[in-house]
mmCIF file of C-alpha atoms in Angstrom:
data_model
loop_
_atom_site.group_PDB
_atom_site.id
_atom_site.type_symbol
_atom_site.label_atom_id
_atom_site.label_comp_id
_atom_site.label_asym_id
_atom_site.label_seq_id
_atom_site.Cartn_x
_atom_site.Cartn_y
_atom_site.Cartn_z
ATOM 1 C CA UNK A 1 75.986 -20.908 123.485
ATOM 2 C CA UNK A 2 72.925 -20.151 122.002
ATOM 3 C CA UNK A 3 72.589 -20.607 118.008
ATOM 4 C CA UNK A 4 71.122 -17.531 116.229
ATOM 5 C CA UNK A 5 67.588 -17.999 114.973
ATOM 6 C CA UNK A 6 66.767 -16.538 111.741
ATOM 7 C CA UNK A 7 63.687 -13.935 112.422
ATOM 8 C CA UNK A 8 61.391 -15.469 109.878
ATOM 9 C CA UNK A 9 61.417 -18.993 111.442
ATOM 10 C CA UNK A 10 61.739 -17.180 115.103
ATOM 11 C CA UNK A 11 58.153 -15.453 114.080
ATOM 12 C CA UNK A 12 56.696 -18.930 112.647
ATOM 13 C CA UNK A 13 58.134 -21.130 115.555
ATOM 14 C CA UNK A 14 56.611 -18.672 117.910
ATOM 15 C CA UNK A 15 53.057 -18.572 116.333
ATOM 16 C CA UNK A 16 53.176 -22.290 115.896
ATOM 17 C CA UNK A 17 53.925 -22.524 119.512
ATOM 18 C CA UNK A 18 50.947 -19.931 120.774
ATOM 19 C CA UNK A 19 48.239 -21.726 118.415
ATOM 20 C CA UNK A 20 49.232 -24.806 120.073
ATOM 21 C CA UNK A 21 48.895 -23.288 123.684
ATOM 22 C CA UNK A 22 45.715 -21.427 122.372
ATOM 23 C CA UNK A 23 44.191 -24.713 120.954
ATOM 24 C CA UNK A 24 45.221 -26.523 124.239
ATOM 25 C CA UNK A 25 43.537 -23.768 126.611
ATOM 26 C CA UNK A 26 40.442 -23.784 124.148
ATOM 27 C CA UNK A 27 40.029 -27.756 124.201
ATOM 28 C CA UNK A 28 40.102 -27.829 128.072
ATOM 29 C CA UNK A 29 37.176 -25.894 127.787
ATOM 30 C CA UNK A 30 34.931 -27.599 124.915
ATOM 31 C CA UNK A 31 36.345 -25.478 122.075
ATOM 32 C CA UNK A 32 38.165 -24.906 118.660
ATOM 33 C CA UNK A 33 40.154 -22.318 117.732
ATOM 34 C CA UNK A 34 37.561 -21.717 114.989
ATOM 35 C CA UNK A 35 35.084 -21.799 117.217
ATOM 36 C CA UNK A 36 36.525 -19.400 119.674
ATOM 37 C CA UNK A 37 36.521 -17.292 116.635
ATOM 38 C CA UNK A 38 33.022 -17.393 115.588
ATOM 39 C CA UNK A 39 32.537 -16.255 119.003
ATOM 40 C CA UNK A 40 35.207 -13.132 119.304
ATOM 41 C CA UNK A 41 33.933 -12.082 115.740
ATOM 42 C CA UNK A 42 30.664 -11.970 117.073
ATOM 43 C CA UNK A 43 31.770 -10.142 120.302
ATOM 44 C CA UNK A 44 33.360 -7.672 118.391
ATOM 45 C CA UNK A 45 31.198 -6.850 115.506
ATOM 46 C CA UNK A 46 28.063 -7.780 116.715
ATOM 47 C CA UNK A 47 25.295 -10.623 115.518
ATOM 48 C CA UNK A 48 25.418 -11.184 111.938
ATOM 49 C CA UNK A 49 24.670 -13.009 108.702
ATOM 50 C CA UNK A 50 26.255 -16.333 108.374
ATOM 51 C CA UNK A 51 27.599 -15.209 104.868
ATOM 52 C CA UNK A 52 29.140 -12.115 106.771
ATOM 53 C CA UNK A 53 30.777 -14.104 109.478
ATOM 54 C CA UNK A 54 32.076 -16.177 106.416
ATOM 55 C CA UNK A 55 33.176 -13.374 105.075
ATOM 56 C CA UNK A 56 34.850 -12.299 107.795
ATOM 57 C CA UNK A 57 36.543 -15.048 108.800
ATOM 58 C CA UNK A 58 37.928 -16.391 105.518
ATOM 59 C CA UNK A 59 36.219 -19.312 105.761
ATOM 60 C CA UNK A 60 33.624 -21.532 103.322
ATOM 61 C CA UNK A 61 29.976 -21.399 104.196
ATOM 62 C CA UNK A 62 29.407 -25.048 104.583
ATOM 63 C CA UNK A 63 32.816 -24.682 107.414
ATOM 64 C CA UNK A 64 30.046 -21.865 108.861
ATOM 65 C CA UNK A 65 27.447 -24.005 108.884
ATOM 66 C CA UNK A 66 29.219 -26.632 110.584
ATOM 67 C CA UNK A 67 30.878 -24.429 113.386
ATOM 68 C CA UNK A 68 27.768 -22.564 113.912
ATOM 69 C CA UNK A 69 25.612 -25.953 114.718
ATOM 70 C CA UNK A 70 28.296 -27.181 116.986
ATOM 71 C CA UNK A 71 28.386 -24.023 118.987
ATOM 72 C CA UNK A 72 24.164 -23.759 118.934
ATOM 73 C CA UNK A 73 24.347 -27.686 120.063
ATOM 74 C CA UNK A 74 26.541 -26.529 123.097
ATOM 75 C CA UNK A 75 24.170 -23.507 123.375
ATOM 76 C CA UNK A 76 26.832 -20.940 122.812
ATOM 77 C CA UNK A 77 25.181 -19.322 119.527
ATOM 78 C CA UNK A 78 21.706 -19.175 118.173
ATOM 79 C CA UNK A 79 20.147 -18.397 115.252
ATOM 80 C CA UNK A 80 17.674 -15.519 114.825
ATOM 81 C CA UNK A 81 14.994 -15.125 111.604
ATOM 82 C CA UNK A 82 15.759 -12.128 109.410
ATOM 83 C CA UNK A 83 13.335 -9.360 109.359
ATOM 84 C CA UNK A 84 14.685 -8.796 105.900
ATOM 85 C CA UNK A 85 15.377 -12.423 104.230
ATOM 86 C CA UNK A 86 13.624 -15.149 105.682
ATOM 87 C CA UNK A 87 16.339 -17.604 103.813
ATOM 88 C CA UNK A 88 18.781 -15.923 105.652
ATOM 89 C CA UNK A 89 19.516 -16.538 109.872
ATOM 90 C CA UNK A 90 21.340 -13.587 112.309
ATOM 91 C CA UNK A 91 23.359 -15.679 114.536
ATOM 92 C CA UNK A 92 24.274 -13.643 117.834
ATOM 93 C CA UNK A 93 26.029 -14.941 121.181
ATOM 94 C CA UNK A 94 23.851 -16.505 123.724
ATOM 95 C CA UNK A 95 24.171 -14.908 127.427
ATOM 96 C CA UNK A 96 26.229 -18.567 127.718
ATOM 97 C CA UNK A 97 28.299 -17.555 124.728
ATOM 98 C CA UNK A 98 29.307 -14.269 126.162
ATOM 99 C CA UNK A 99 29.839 -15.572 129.120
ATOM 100 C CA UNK A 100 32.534 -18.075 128.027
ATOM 101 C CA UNK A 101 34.046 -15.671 125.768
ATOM 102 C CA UNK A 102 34.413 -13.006 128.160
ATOM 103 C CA UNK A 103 36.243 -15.456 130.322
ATOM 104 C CA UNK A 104 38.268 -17.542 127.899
ATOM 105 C CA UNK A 105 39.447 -13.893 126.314
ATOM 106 C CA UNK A 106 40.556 -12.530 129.898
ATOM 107 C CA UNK A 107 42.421 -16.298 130.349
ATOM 108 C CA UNK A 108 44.189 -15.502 126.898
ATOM 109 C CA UNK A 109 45.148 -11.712 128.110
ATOM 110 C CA UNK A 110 46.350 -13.027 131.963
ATOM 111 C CA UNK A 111 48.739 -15.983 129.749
ATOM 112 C CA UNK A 112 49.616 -13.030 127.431
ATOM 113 C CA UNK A 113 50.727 -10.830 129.936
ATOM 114 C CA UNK A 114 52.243 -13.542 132.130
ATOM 115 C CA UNK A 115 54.442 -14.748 128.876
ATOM 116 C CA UNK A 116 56.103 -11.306 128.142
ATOM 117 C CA UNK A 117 57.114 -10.525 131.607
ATOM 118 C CA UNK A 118 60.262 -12.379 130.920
ATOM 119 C CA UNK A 119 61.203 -9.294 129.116
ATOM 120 C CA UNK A 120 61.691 -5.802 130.095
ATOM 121 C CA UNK A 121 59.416 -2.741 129.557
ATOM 122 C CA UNK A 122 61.549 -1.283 127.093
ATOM 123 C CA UNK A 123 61.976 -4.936 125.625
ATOM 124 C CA UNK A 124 58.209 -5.186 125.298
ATOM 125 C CA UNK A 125 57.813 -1.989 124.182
ATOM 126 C CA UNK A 126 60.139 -2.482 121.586
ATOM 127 C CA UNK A 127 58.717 -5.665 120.749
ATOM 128 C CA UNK A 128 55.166 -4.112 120.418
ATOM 129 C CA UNK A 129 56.613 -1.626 117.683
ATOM 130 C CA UNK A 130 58.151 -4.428 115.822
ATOM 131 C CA UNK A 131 55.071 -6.446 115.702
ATOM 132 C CA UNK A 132 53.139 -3.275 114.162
ATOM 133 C CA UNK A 133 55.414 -2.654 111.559
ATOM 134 C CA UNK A 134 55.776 -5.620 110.432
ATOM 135 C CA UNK A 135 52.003 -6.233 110.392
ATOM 136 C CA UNK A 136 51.130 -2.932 108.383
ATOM 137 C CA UNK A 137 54.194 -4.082 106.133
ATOM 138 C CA UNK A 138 52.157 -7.556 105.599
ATOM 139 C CA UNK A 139 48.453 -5.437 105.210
ATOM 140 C CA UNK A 140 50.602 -3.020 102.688
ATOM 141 C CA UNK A 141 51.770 -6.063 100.524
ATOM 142 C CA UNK A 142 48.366 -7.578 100.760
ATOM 143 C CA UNK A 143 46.279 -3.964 99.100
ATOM 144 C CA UNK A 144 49.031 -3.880 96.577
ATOM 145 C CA UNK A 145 48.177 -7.918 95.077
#
């Protein structure tokens, strides 16, 4: 008999257990998990300011700094002048960088997919409203602090 699983340690235990996996696929493949963000941020929003990607990603500068330089090192990134602050670097994906995202992004999807077809459409479905609830219930609590 299976013991019942309280839903806040069901969510944690499962998000523990797919940044593990994440981190595991990431590694085989040269990367972070920070890294891999730098480079989906960057996919998504376009090149940008390393204070904006900071920004973004809820992370220090000098954690920036660092992540960016390993990912230009491995030729993933690079840094571009700024037409309007020459302190200031653009840092955009690399045709190398897009490349690996694309790929490592699709991998994530495929593994996605694969995991949740141990339950049915209408589980999934179900599953999928859930999730969104309970995320614009966490983005509500986080306007109101």
């Amino acid at each position: 008999m299976q013991q019942k699983t309280e839903p806040d340690h069901a969510i944690m235990c499962t998000h523990r257990t797919l940044v593990k996996s994440r981190a595991r696929g990431l590694a085989k493949a040269g990367l972070s998990l920070p890294q891999f963000e730098v480079l989906r941020v960057i996919s998504a929003k376009g090149p940008m300011s390393m204070s904006a990607l900071s920004r973004e990603m809820v992370v220090t500068p000098p954690n920036i700094t660092g992540l960016i330089d390993r990912l230009e090192k491995q030729s993933l990134v690079s840094r571009v002048s700024n037409a309007n602050d020459r302190r200031a670097s653009i840092i955009e994906l690399t045709e190398a960088g897009k490349n690996l995202y694309d790929v490592l992004a699709k991998r994530q999807r495929v593994f996605l997919q694969n995991v949740l077809n141990v339950l049915t459409s209408d589980e999934q479905e179900t599953l999928s409203t859930l999730l969104s609830r309970l995320r614009a219930e966490i983005l509500r609590r986080e306007s109101e602090a």
